C-alpha positions as protocol buffer text, in pm:
chain_id: "A"
residue {
  index: 1
  type: MET
  ca { x: -608 y: 2455 z: 771 }
}
residue {
  index: 2
  type: GLU
  ca { x: -726 y: 2263 z: 1082 }
}
residue {
  index: 3
  type: SER
  ca { x: -743 y: 1890 z: 1018 }
}
residue {
  index: 4
  type: LYS
  ca { x: -667 y: 1575 z: 1208 }
}
residue {
  index: 5
  type: ALA
  ca { x: -571 y: 1403 z: 882 }
}
residue {
  index: 6
  type: LEU
  ca { x: -205 y: 1345 z: 813 }
}
residue {
  index: 7
  type: VAL
  ca { x: -270 y: 1375 z: 442 }
}
residue {
  index: 8
  type: LEU
  ca { x: -567 y: 1544 z: 285 }
}
residue {
  index: 9
  type: THR
  ca { x: -626 y: 1630 z: -80 }
}
residue {
  index: 10
  type: GLU
  ca { x: -926 y: 1805 z: -229 }
}
residue {
  index: 11
  type: GLN
  ca { x: -997 y: 1796 z: -602 }
}
residue {
  index: 12
  type: LEU
  ca { x: -629 y: 1750 z: -667 }
}
residue {
  index: 13
  type: SER
  ca { x: -544 y: 1778 z: -1038 }
}
residue {
  index: 14
  type: LYS
  ca { x: -232 y: 1788 z: -1248 }
}
residue {
  index: 15
  type: SER
  ca { x: -197 y: 1852 z: -1617 }
}
residue {
  index: 16
  type: TYR
  ca { x: 92 y: 1887 z: -1865 }
}
residue {
  index: 17
  type: LYS
  ca { x: -29 y: 2096 z: -2154 }
}
residue {
  index: 18
  type: ASP
  ca { x: -330 y: 1899 z: -2283 }
}
residue {
  index: 19
  type: GLU
  ca { x: -258 y: 1581 z: -2090 }
}
residue {
  index: 20
  type: ILE
  ca { x: -447 y: 1527 z: -1765 }
}
residue {
  index: 21
  type: VAL
  ca { x: -242 y: 1321 z: -1522 }
}
residue {
  index: 22
  type: LEU
  ca { x: -454 y: 1362 z: -1209 }
}
residue {
  index: 23
  type: ASN
  ca { x: -823 y: 1444 z: -1220 }
}
residue {
  index: 24
  type: ASN
  ca { x: -995 y: 1575 z: -902 }
}
residue {
  index: 25
  type: VAL
  ca { x: -841 y: 1326 z: -656 }
}
residue {
  index: 26
  type: ASP
  ca { x: -974 y: 1331 z: -301 }
}
residue {
  index: 27
  type: LEU
  ca { x: -754 y: 1145 z: -52 }
}
residue {
  index: 28
  type: GLN
  ca { x: -729 y: 1123 z: 325 }
}
residue {
  index: 29
  type: VAL
  ca { x: -477 y: 943 z: 550 }
}
residue {
  index: 30
  type: ASP
  ca { x: -543 y: 938 z: 926 }
}
residue {
  index: 31
  type: ARG
  ca { x: -328 y: 826 z: 1213 }
}
residue {
  index: 32
  type: GLY
  ca { x: -308 y: 450 z: 1260 }
}
residue {
  index: 33
  type: LYS
  ca { x: -443 y: 381 z: 912 }
}
residue {
  index: 34
  type: ILE
  ca { x: -297 y: 239 z: 587 }
}
residue {
  index: 35
  type: VAL
  ca { x: -451 y: 394 z: 276 }
}
residue {
  index: 36
  type: GLY
  ca { x: -375 y: 230 z: -58 }
}
residue {
  index: 37
  type: PHE
  ca { x: -360 y: 372 z: -404 }
}
residue {
  index: 38
  type: LEU
  ca { x: -428 y: 75 z: -629 }
}
residue {
  index: 39
  type: GLY
  ca { x: -366 y: 120 z: -997 }
}
residue {
  index: 40
  type: PRO
  ca { x: -145 y: 21 z: -1291 }
}
residue {
  index: 41
  type: SER
  ca { x: 183 y: 190 z: -1368 }
}
residue {
  index: 42
  type: GLY
  ca { x: 114 y: 535 z: -1516 }
}
residue {
  index: 43
  type: ALA
  ca { x: -220 y: 577 z: -1339 }
}
residue {
  index: 44
  type: GLY
  ca { x: -104 y: 881 z: -1143 }
}
residue {
  index: 45
  type: LYS
  ca { x: 8 y: 725 z: -810 }
}
residue {
  index: 46
  type: THR
  ca { x: 365 y: 859 z: -811 }
}
residue {
  index: 47
  type: THR
  ca { x: 246 y: 1200 z: -931 }
}
residue {
  index: 48
  type: THR
  ca { x: 17 y: 1216 z: -627 }
}
residue {
  index: 49
  type: ILE
  ca { x: 306 y: 1133 z: -395 }
}
residue {
  index: 50
  type: LYS
  ca { x: 527 y: 1401 z: -556 }
}
residue {
  index: 51
  type: ILE
  ca { x: 260 y: 1665 z: -503 }
}
residue {
  index: 52
  type: VAL
  ca { x: 188 y: 1557 z: -145 }
}
residue {
  index: 53
  type: THR
  ca { x: 557 y: 1567 z: -58 }
}
residue {
  index: 54
  type: GLY
  ca { x: 611 y: 1905 z: -219 }
}
residue {
  index: 55
  type: GLN
  ca { x: 829 y: 1780 z: -508 }
}
residue {
  index: 56
  type: LEU
  ca { x: 571 y: 1886 z: -765 }
}
residue {
  index: 57
  type: LYS
  ca { x: 302 y: 2153 z: -775 }
}
residue {
  index: 58
  type: GLN
  ca { x: -53 y: 2072 z: -868 }
}
residue {
  index: 59
  type: THR
  ca { x: -241 y: 2245 z: -1152 }
}
residue {
  index: 60
  type: SER
  ca { x: -546 y: 2285 z: -929 }
}
residue {
  index: 61
  type: GLY
  ca { x: -693 y: 2159 z: -605 }
}
residue {
  index: 62
  type: LEU
  ca { x: -542 y: 2143 z: -256 }
}
residue {
  index: 63
  type: ALA
  ca { x: -304 y: 1908 z: -77 }
}
residue {
  index: 64
  type: TYR
  ca { x: -219 y: 1922 z: 292 }
}
residue {
  index: 65
  type: VAL
  ca { x: 40 y: 1729 z: 490 }
}
residue {
  index: 66
  type: LEU
  ca { x: 20 y: 1743 z: 868 }
}
residue {
  index: 67
  type: GLY
  ca { x: -212 y: 2042 z: 822 }
}
residue {
  index: 68
  type: LYS
  ca { x: 32 y: 2234 z: 600 }
}
residue {
  index: 69
  type: ASP
  ca { x: -13 y: 2322 z: 235 }
}
residue {
  index: 70
  type: SER
  ca { x: 215 y: 2087 z: 42 }
}
residue {
  index: 71
  type: ARG
  ca { x: 346 y: 2382 z: -161 }
}
residue {
  index: 72
  type: GLN
  ca { x: 480 y: 2537 z: 153 }
}
residue {
  index: 73
  type: LEU
  ca { x: 641 y: 2250 z: 341 }
}
residue {
  index: 74
  type: ASN
  ca { x: 942 y: 2320 z: 560 }
}
residue {
  index: 75
  type: ASN
  ca { x: 1203 y: 2114 z: 743 }
}
residue {
  index: 76
  type: SER
  ca { x: 988 y: 2073 z: 1055 }
}
residue {
  index: 77
  type: ILE
  ca { x: 723 y: 1892 z: 845 }
}
residue {
  index: 78
  type: TYR
  ca { x: 977 y: 1679 z: 654 }
}
residue {
  index: 79
  type: GLN
  ca { x: 1123 y: 1569 z: 990 }
}
residue {
  index: 80
  type: GLN
  ca { x: 782 y: 1410 z: 1061 }
}
residue {
  index: 81
  type: ILE
  ca { x: 757 y: 1220 z: 731 }
}
residue {
  index: 82
  type: GLY
  ca { x: 930 y: 905 z: 607 }
}
residue {
  index: 83
  type: ILE
  ca { x: 944 y: 835 z: 234 }
}
residue {
  index: 84
  type: VAL
  ca { x: 1028 y: 518 z: 45 }
}
residue {
  index: 85
  type: THR
  ca { x: 1039 y: 545 z: -335 }
}
residue {
  index: 86
  type: ASP
  ca { x: 1224 y: 387 z: -626 }
}
residue {
  index: 87
  type: ASN
  ca { x: 1475 y: 671 z: -628 }
}
residue {
  index: 88
  type: SER
  ca { x: 1536 y: 674 z: -250 }
}
residue {
  index: 89
  type: GLY
  ca { x: 1915 y: 682 z: -253 }
}
residue {
  index: 90
  type: ILE
  ca { x: 2161 y: 513 z: -23 }
}
residue {
  index: 91
  type: TYR
  ca { x: 2536 y: 563 z: 11 }
}
residue {
  index: 92
  type: LYS
  ca { x: 2672 y: 248 z: -150 }
}
residue {
  index: 93
  type: LYS
  ca { x: 3032 y: 282 z: -18 }
}
residue {
  index: 94
  type: LEU
  ca { x: 2905 y: 312 z: 342 }
}
residue {
  index: 95
  type: SER
  ca { x: 2801 y: 18 z: 558 }
}
residue {
  index: 96
  type: VAL
  ca { x: 2441 y: -39 z: 646 }
}
residue {
  index: 97
  type: TYR
  ca { x: 2504 y: 93 z: 994 }
}
residue {
  index: 98
  type: ASP
  ca { x: 2696 y: 404 z: 873 }
}
residue {
  index: 99
  type: ASN
  ca { x: 2414 y: 485 z: 627 }
}
residue {
  index: 100
  type: LEU
  ca { x: 2175 y: 500 z: 921 }
}
residue {
  index: 101
  type: TYR
  ca { x: 2426 y: 681 z: 1142 }
}
residue {
  index: 102
  type: TYR
  ca { x: 2465 y: 954 z: 883 }
}
residue {
  index: 103
  type: PHE
  ca { x: 2088 y: 1012 z: 862 }
}
residue {
  index: 104
  type: ALA
  ca { x: 2052 y: 988 z: 1239 }
}
residue {
  index: 105
  type: LYS
  ca { x: 2292 y: 1288 z: 1261 }
}
residue {
  index: 106
  type: LEU
  ca { x: 2099 y: 1478 z: 997 }
}
residue {
  index: 107
  type: LEU
  ca { x: 1767 y: 1410 z: 1173 }
}
residue {
  index: 108
  type: ASN
  ca { x: 1903 y: 1471 z: 1520 }
}
residue {
  index: 109
  type: VAL
  ca { x: 1813 y: 1114 z: 1625 }
}
residue {
  index: 110
  type: SER
  ca { x: 2001 y: 927 z: 1895 }
}
residue {
  index: 111
  type: SER
  ca { x: 2236 y: 661 z: 1755 }
}
residue {
  index: 112
  type: SER
  ca { x: 2074 y: 412 z: 1996 }
}
residue {
  index: 113
  type: ARG
  ca { x: 1774 y: 419 z: 1764 }
}
residue {
  index: 114
  type: ILE
  ca { x: 1981 y: 259 z: 1484 }
}
residue {
  index: 115
  type: ASP
  ca { x: 2002 y: -81 z: 1649 }
}
residue {
  index: 116
  type: GLU
  ca { x: 1625 y: -72 z: 1708 }
}
residue {
  index: 117
  type: VAL
  ca { x: 1536 y: -12 z: 1344 }
}
residue {
  index: 118
  type: LEU
  ca { x: 1795 y: -263 z: 1220 }
}
residue {
  index: 119
  type: LYS
  ca { x: 1625 y: -523 z: 1435 }
}
residue {
  index: 120
  type: ARG
  ca { x: 1276 y: -423 z: 1328 }
}
residue {
  index: 121
  type: THR
  ca { x: 1376 y: -443 z: 959 }
}
residue {
  index: 122
  type: GLU
  ca { x: 1566 y: -772 z: 1012 }
}
residue {
  index: 123
  type: MET
  ca { x: 1891 y: -612 z: 900 }
}
residue {
  index: 124
  type: SER
  ca { x: 2100 y: -650 z: 1218 }
}
residue {
  index: 125
  type: GLU
  ca { x: 2314 y: -926 z: 1071 }
}
residue {
  index: 126
  type: HIS
  ca { x: 2396 y: -706 z: 769 }
}
residue {
  index: 127
  type: ARG
  ca { x: 2500 y: -399 z: 971 }
}
residue {
  index: 128
  type: LYS
  ca { x: 2866 y: -415 z: 863 }
}
residue {
  index: 129
  type: LYS
  ca { x: 2799 y: -486 z: 495 }
}
residue {
  index: 130
  type: LYS
  ca { x: 2862 y: -218 z: 234 }
}
residue {
  index: 131
  type: ALA
  ca { x: 2527 y: -97 z: 106 }
}
residue {
  index: 132
  type: GLY
  ca { x: 2642 y: -144 z: -251 }
}
residue {
  index: 133
  type: ILE
  ca { x: 2662 y: -522 z: -219 }
}
residue {
  index: 134
  type: LEU
  ca { x: 2319 y: -575 z: -67 }
}
residue {
  index: 135
  type: SER
  ca { x: 2050 y: -774 z: -249 }
}
residue {
  index: 136
  type: LYS
  ca { x: 1744 y: -590 z: -378 }
}
residue {
  index: 137
  type: GLY
  ca { x: 1540 y: -705 z: -80 }
}
residue {
  index: 138
  type: GLN
  ca { x: 1809 y: -602 z: 168 }
}
residue {
  index: 139
  type: THR
  ca { x: 1845 y: -263 z: 0 }
}
residue {
  index: 140
  type: GLN
  ca { x: 1468 y: -208 z: 25 }
}
residue {
  index: 141
  type: ARG
  ca { x: 1474 y: -298 z: 394 }
}
residue {
  index: 142
  type: LEU
  ca { x: 1763 y: -47 z: 445 }
}
residue {
  index: 143
  type: ILE
  ca { x: 1564 y: 224 z: 275 }
}
residue {
  index: 144
  type: LEU
  ca { x: 1263 y: 145 z: 494 }
}
residue {
  index: 145
  type: ALA
  ca { x: 1485 y: 146 z: 802 }
}
residue {
  index: 146
  type: ARG
  ca { x: 1609 y: 490 z: 707 }
}
residue {
  index: 147
  type: ALA
  ca { x: 1247 y: 609 z: 649 }
}
residue {
  index: 148
  type: ILE
  ca { x: 1135 y: 508 z: 1000 }
}
residue {
  index: 149
  type: LEU
  ca { x: 1459 y: 601 z: 1178 }
}
residue {
  index: 150
  type: HIS
  ca { x: 1310 y: 923 z: 1315 }
}
residue {
  index: 151
  type: ASP
  ca { x: 976 y: 756 z: 1405 }
}
residue {
  index: 152
  type: PRO
  ca { x: 770 y: 976 z: 1167 }
}
residue {
  index: 153
  type: LYS
  ca { x: 401 y: 1042 z: 1203 }
}
residue {
  index: 154
  type: LEU
  ca { x: 350 y: 972 z: 832 }
}
residue {
  index: 155
  type: LEU
  ca { x: 514 y: 707 z: 614 }
}
residue {
  index: 156
  type: ILE
  ca { x: 478 y: 731 z: 234 }
}
residue {
  index: 157
  type: LEU
  ca { x: 556 y: 420 z: 36 }
}
residue {
  index: 158
  type: ASP
  ca { x: 573 y: 401 z: -344 }
}
residue {
  index: 159
  type: GLU
  ca { x: 565 y: 36 z: -457 }
}
residue {
  index: 160
  type: PRO
  ca { x: 778 y: -77 z: -155 }
}
residue {
  index: 161
  type: THR
  ca { x: 772 y: -448 z: -237 }
}
residue {
  index: 162
  type: SER
  ca { x: 790 y: -431 z: -618 }
}
residue {
  index: 163
  type: GLY
  ca { x: 1017 y: -709 z: -748 }
}
residue {
  index: 164
  type: LEU
  ca { x: 1088 y: -857 z: -406 }
}
residue {
  index: 165
  type: ASP
  ca { x: 1071 y: -1224 z: -318 }
}
residue {
  index: 166
  type: PRO
  ca { x: 762 y: -1336 z: -116 }
}
residue {
  index: 167
  type: ALA
  ca { x: 959 y: -1384 z: 209 }
}
residue {
  index: 168
  type: THR
  ca { x: 1104 y: -1030 z: 200 }
}
residue {
  index: 169
  type: ALA
  ca { x: 769 y: -882 z: 102 }
}
residue {
  index: 170
  type: SER
  ca { x: 600 y: -1066 z: 389 }
}
residue {
  index: 171
  type: ALA
  ca { x: 855 y: -931 z: 636 }
}
residue {
  index: 172
  type: ILE
  ca { x: 791 y: -578 z: 516 }
}
residue {
  index: 173
  type: HIS
  ca { x: 415 y: -632 z: 541 }
}
residue {
  index: 174
  type: LYS
  ca { x: 453 y: -747 z: 901 }
}
residue {
  index: 175
  type: LEU
  ca { x: 655 y: -436 z: 989 }
}
residue {
  index: 176
  type: LEU
  ca { x: 400 y: -207 z: 825 }
}
residue {
  index: 177
  type: MET
  ca { x: 117 y: -362 z: 1027 }
}
residue {
  index: 178
  type: GLU
  ca { x: 317 y: -309 z: 1344 }
}
residue {
  index: 179
  type: LEU
  ca { x: 379 y: 55 z: 1255 }
}
residue {
  index: 180
  type: ARG
  ca { x: 11 y: 109 z: 1188 }
}
residue {
  index: 181
  type: GLN
  ca { x: -74 y: -56 z: 1525 }
}
residue {
  index: 182
  type: ASN
  ca { x: 159 y: 198 z: 1691 }
}
residue {
  index: 183
  type: GLY
  ca { x: -33 y: 489 z: 1532 }
}
residue {
  index: 184
  type: MET
  ca { x: 168 y: 571 z: 1224 }
}
residue {
  index: 185
  type: GLY
  ca { x: -33 y: 675 z: 918 }
}
residue {
  index: 186
  type: ILE
  ca { x: 79 y: 512 z: 594 }
}
residue {
  index: 187
  type: LEU
  ca { x: 10 y: 605 z: 232 }
}
residue {
  index: 188
  type: LEU
  ca { x: 86 y: 308 z: 12 }
}
residue {
  index: 189
  type: THR
  ca { x: 89 y: 302 z: -367 }
}
residue {
  index: 190
  type: THR
  ca { x: 85 y: -39 z: -533 }
}
residue {
  index: 191
  type: HIS
  ca { x: -43 y: -233 z: -830 }
}
residue {
  index: 192
  type: ASN
  ca { x: -39 y: -548 z: -622 }
}
residue {
  index: 193
  type: MET
  ca { x: -398 y: -621 z: -529 }
}
residue {
  index: 194
  type: GLU
  ca { x: -307 y: -896 z: -279 }
}
residue {
  index: 195
  type: GLU
  ca { x: -80 y: -651 z: -97 }
}
residue {
  index: 196
  type: ALA
  ca { x: -356 y: -387 z: -84 }
}
residue {
  index: 197
  type: ASP
  ca { x: -614 y: -644 z: 27 }
}
residue {
  index: 198
  type: LYS
  ca { x: -386 y: -764 z: 310 }
}
residue {
  index: 199
  type: LEU
  ca { x: -264 y: -429 z: 441 }
}
residue {
  index: 200
  type: CYS
  ca { x: -499 y: -140 z: 365 }
}
residue {
  index: 201
  type: ASP
  ca { x: -779 y: -4 z: 580 }
}
residue {
  index: 202
  type: ASN
  ca { x: -910 y: 195 z: 284 }
}
residue {
  index: 203
  type: ILE
  ca { x: -839 y: 159 z: -88 }
}
residue {
  index: 204
  type: LEU
  ca { x: -869 y: 397 z: -380 }
}
residue {
  index: 205
  type: LEU
  ca { x: -871 y: 244 z: -725 }
}
residue {
  index: 206
  type: LEU
  ca { x: -699 y: 485 z: -963 }
}
residue {
  index: 207
  type: ASN
  ca { x: -723 y: 473 z: -1342 }
}
residue {
  index: 208
  type: GLU
  ca { x: -588 y: 736 z: -1578 }
}
residue {
  index: 209
  type: GLY
  ca { x: -560 y: 986 z: -1299 }
}
residue {
  index: 210
  type: ARG
  ca { x: -914 y: 946 z: -1171 }
}
residue {
  index: 211
  type: ILE
  ca { x: -1048 y: 756 z: -868 }
}
residue {
  index: 212
  type: VAL
  ca { x: -1295 y: 507 z: -1004 }
}
residue {
  index: 213
  type: GLU
  ca { x: -1385 y: 337 z: -674 }
}
residue {
  index: 214
  type: SER
  ca { x: -1299 y: 365 z: -308 }
}
residue {
  index: 215
  type: GLY
  ca { x: -1373 y: 201 z: 23 }
}
residue {
  index: 216
  type: THR
  ca { x: -1255 y: -98 z: 223 }
}
residue {
  index: 217
  type: SER
  ca { x: -1141 y: -396 z: 23 }
}
residue {
  index: 218
  type: GLN
  ca { x: -1436 y: -608 z: 146 }
}
residue {
  index: 219
  type: ALA
  ca { x: -1691 y: -334 z: 70 }
}
residue {
  index: 220
  type: ILE
  ca { x: -1557 y: -287 z: -284 }
}
residue {
  index: 221
  type: ARG
  ca { x: -1554 y: -660 z: -359 }
}
residue {
  index: 222
  type: LEU
  ca { x: -1902 y: -717 z: -216 }
}
residue {
  index: 223
  type: LYS
  ca { x: -2038 y: -420 z: -412 }
}
residue {
  index: 224
  type: TYR
  ca { x: -1938 y: -591 z: -738 }
}
residue {
  index: 225
  type: ASN
  ca { x: -2042 y: -941 z: -632 }
}
residue {
  index: 226
  type: ARG
  ca { x: -2338 y: -937 z: -865 }
}
residue {
  index: 227
  type: THR
  ca { x: -2341 y: -1311 z: -941 }
}
residue {
  index: 228
  type: LYS
  ca { x: -2327 y: -1473 z: -603 }
}
residue {
  index: 229
  type: LYS
  ca { x: -2182 y: -1822 z: -592 }
}
residue {
  index: 230
  type: PHE
  ca { x: -2040 y: -2059 z: -331 }
}
residue {
  index: 231
  type: ARG
  ca { x: -1752 y: -2308 z: -373 }
}
residue {
  index: 232
  type: VAL
  ca { x: -1794 y: -2619 z: -165 }
}
residue {
  index: 233
  type: LEU
  ca { x: -1530 y: -2887 z: -119 }
}
residue {
  index: 234
  type: LEU
  ca { x: -1652 y: -3213 z: 26 }
}
residue {
  index: 235
  type: LYS
  ca { x: -1442 y: -3453 z: 230 }
}
residue {
  index: 236
  type: ASP
  ca { x: -1442 y: -3702 z: -57 }
}
residue {
  index: 237
  type: ASN
  ca { x: -1273 y: -3428 z: -272 }
}
residue {
  index: 238
  type: ARG
  ca { x: -1581 y: -3350 z: -478 }
}
residue {
  index: 239
  type: ASN
  ca { x: -1575 y: -2978 z: -562 }
}
residue {
  index: 240
  type: TYR
  ca { x: -1889 y: -2774 z: -642 }
}
residue {
  index: 241
  type: LEU
  ca { x: -1946 y: -2417 z: -764 }
}
residue {
  index: 242
  type: LEU
  ca { x: -2305 y: -2339 z: -673 }
}
residue {
  index: 243
  type: ASP
  ca { x: -2547 y: -2050 z: -736 }
}
residue {
  index: 244
  type: ASP
  ca { x: -2702 y: -1861 z: -446 }
}
residue {
  index: 245
  type: CYS
  ca { x: -3049 y: -2014 z: -443 }
}
residue {
  index: 246
  type: LYS
  ca { x: -3281 y: -2229 z: -225 }
}
residue {
  index: 247
  type: GLU
  ca { x: -3162 y: -2547 z: -391 }
}
residue {
  index: 248
  type: THR
  ca { x: -2802 y: -2466 z: -296 }
}
residue {
  index: 249
  type: ALA
  ca { x: -2906 y: -2388 z: 63 }
}
residue {
  index: 250
  type: GLY
  ca { x: -3075 y: -2729 z: 83 }
}
residue {
  index: 251
  type: LYS
  ca { x: -2771 y: -2912 z: -48 }
}
residue {
  index: 252
  type: ILE
  ca { x: -2532 y: -2739 z: 189 }
}
residue {
  index: 253
  type: LYS
  ca { x: -2765 y: -2805 z: 483 }
}
residue {
  index: 254
  type: ARG
  ca { x: -2781 y: -3173 z: 397 }
}
residue {
  index: 255
  type: TRP
  ca { x: -2404 y: -3202 z: 351 }
}
residue {
  index: 256
  type: MET
  ca { x: -2345 y: -3024 z: 682 }
}
residue {
  index: 257
  type: GLU
  ca { x: -2584 y: -3254 z: 866 }
}
residue {
  index: 258
  type: GLU
  ca { x: -2401 y: -3552 z: 716 }
}
residue {
  index: 259
  type: GLU
  ca { x: -2062 y: -3401 z: 811 }
}
residue {
  index: 260
  type: MET
  ca { x: -1946 y: -3414 z: 449 }
}
residue {
  index: 261
  type: VAL
  ca { x: -1821 y: -3053 z: 414 }
}
residue {
  index: 262
  type: GLU
  ca { x: -1449 y: -2983 z: 412 }
}
residue {
  index: 263
  type: THR
  ca { x: -1464 y: -2611 z: 317 }
}
residue {
  index: 264
  type: ILE
  ca { x: -1714 y: -2349 z: 198 }
}
residue {
  index: 265
  type: HIS
  ca { x: -1612 y: -2020 z: 31 }
}
residue {
  index: 266
  type: SER
  ca { x: -1810 y: -1731 z: -103 }
}
residue {
  index: 267
  type: CYS
  ca { x: -1689 y: -1624 z: -449 }
}
residue {
  index: 268
  type: GLU
  ca { x: -1688 y: -1248 z: -444 }
}
residue {
  index: 269
  type: PRO
  ca { x: -1452 y: -1098 z: -705 }
}
residue {
  index: 270
  type: SER
  ca { x: -1096 y: -998 z: -628 }
}
residue {
  index: 271
  type: LEU
  ca { x: -984 y: -637 z: -649 }
}
residue {
  index: 272
  type: GLU
  ca { x: -814 y: -726 z: -974 }
}
residue {
  index: 273
  type: GLU
  ca { x: -1145 y: -851 z: -1115 }
}
residue {
  index: 274
  type: VAL
  ca { x: -1331 y: -541 z: -985 }
}
residue {
  index: 275
  type: PHE
  ca { x: -1077 y: -310 z: -1150 }
}
residue {
  index: 276
  type: LEU
  ca { x: -1117 y: -507 z: -1476 }
}
residue {
  index: 277
  type: LYS
  ca { x: -1497 y: -471 z: -1454 }
}
residue {
  index: 278
  type: ILE
  ca { x: -1478 y: -95 z: -1399 }
}
residue {
  index: 279
  type: THR
  ca { x: -1206 y: -4 z: -1642 }
}
residue {
  index: 280
  type: GLY
  ca { x: -1181 y: -289 z: -1889 }
}
residue {
  index: 281
  type: ARG
  ca { x: -810 y: -323 z: -1817 }
}
residue {
  index: 282
  type: SER
  ca { x: -579 y: -511 z: -1581 }
}
residue {
  index: 283
  type: LEU
  ca { x: -398 y: -359 z: -1281 }
}
residue {
  index: 284
  type: ASN
  ca { x: -75 y: -496 z: -1423 }
}
residue {
  index: 285
  type: GLU
  ca { x: -126 y: -329 z: -1762 }
}
residue {
  index: 286
  type: ASP
  ca { x: 89 y: -21 z: -1803 }
}
residue {
  index: 287
  type: ILE
  ca { x: -70 y: 293 z: -1941 }
}
residue {
  index: 288
  type: VAL
  ca { x: 90 y: 394 z: -2266 }
}
residue {
  index: 289
  type: GLN
  ca { x: 108 y: 770 z: -2293 }
}
residue {
  index: 290
  type: ALA
  ca { x: 32 y: 916 z: -2639 }
}
């Protein structure tokens, strides 16, 4: 199949007996873009990744990676993909550097690349540490370093910052934005709406295996901004939540002319609130399988 997309799925579905796990999912990841799957645990995000990476076969529909059918991937394709998942293993008895050295040999990557990725993932000072004694955040950065060691065209991330402290998560976010700027395509699954809002060029809201909404974060939030309001903070600390009407426009105009306004914010819903409106459930609510 001829396609410029790094990942492309068409009507992708997966069932186990009578249980539908994925239902006609259409997904596209292009070069230099971060695409986010936003949904609660159990929504089908990890299943999608397993199909896309050839670990699992779909019941119906199509999935292509770098133009190849995901059911027929070979080593040449895997050498152009980086993957970070919960079960991405490391060799705990080896040092940070030796973990990367081992994979550099497997991937036919120059050992000079190791120092570069250690620096980019802020792991240089830990290079001599045994991987088994790293903190969770350091371990996640080592796994990410390994995933980008061979400078892949496509990076697939399954909840890469889950359970990490804000500083470590922020460092990973910064690196992902740099990788995108350099042309890497990234498929990101997360239930963290702030992470998706910050990073993703396009978002797919997934619920019970079905895409219930898609688009840019701003477009999705504006679409469901049905009760428009403005929050105004004045310099004397008075705080107002105002409806979108002529009276509000007059008040704001007067306050602006009198230089009384400290801040003005529109009050469109968050992605979390949009998801709740569409599905009636929270992004942080796990799906309980029957």
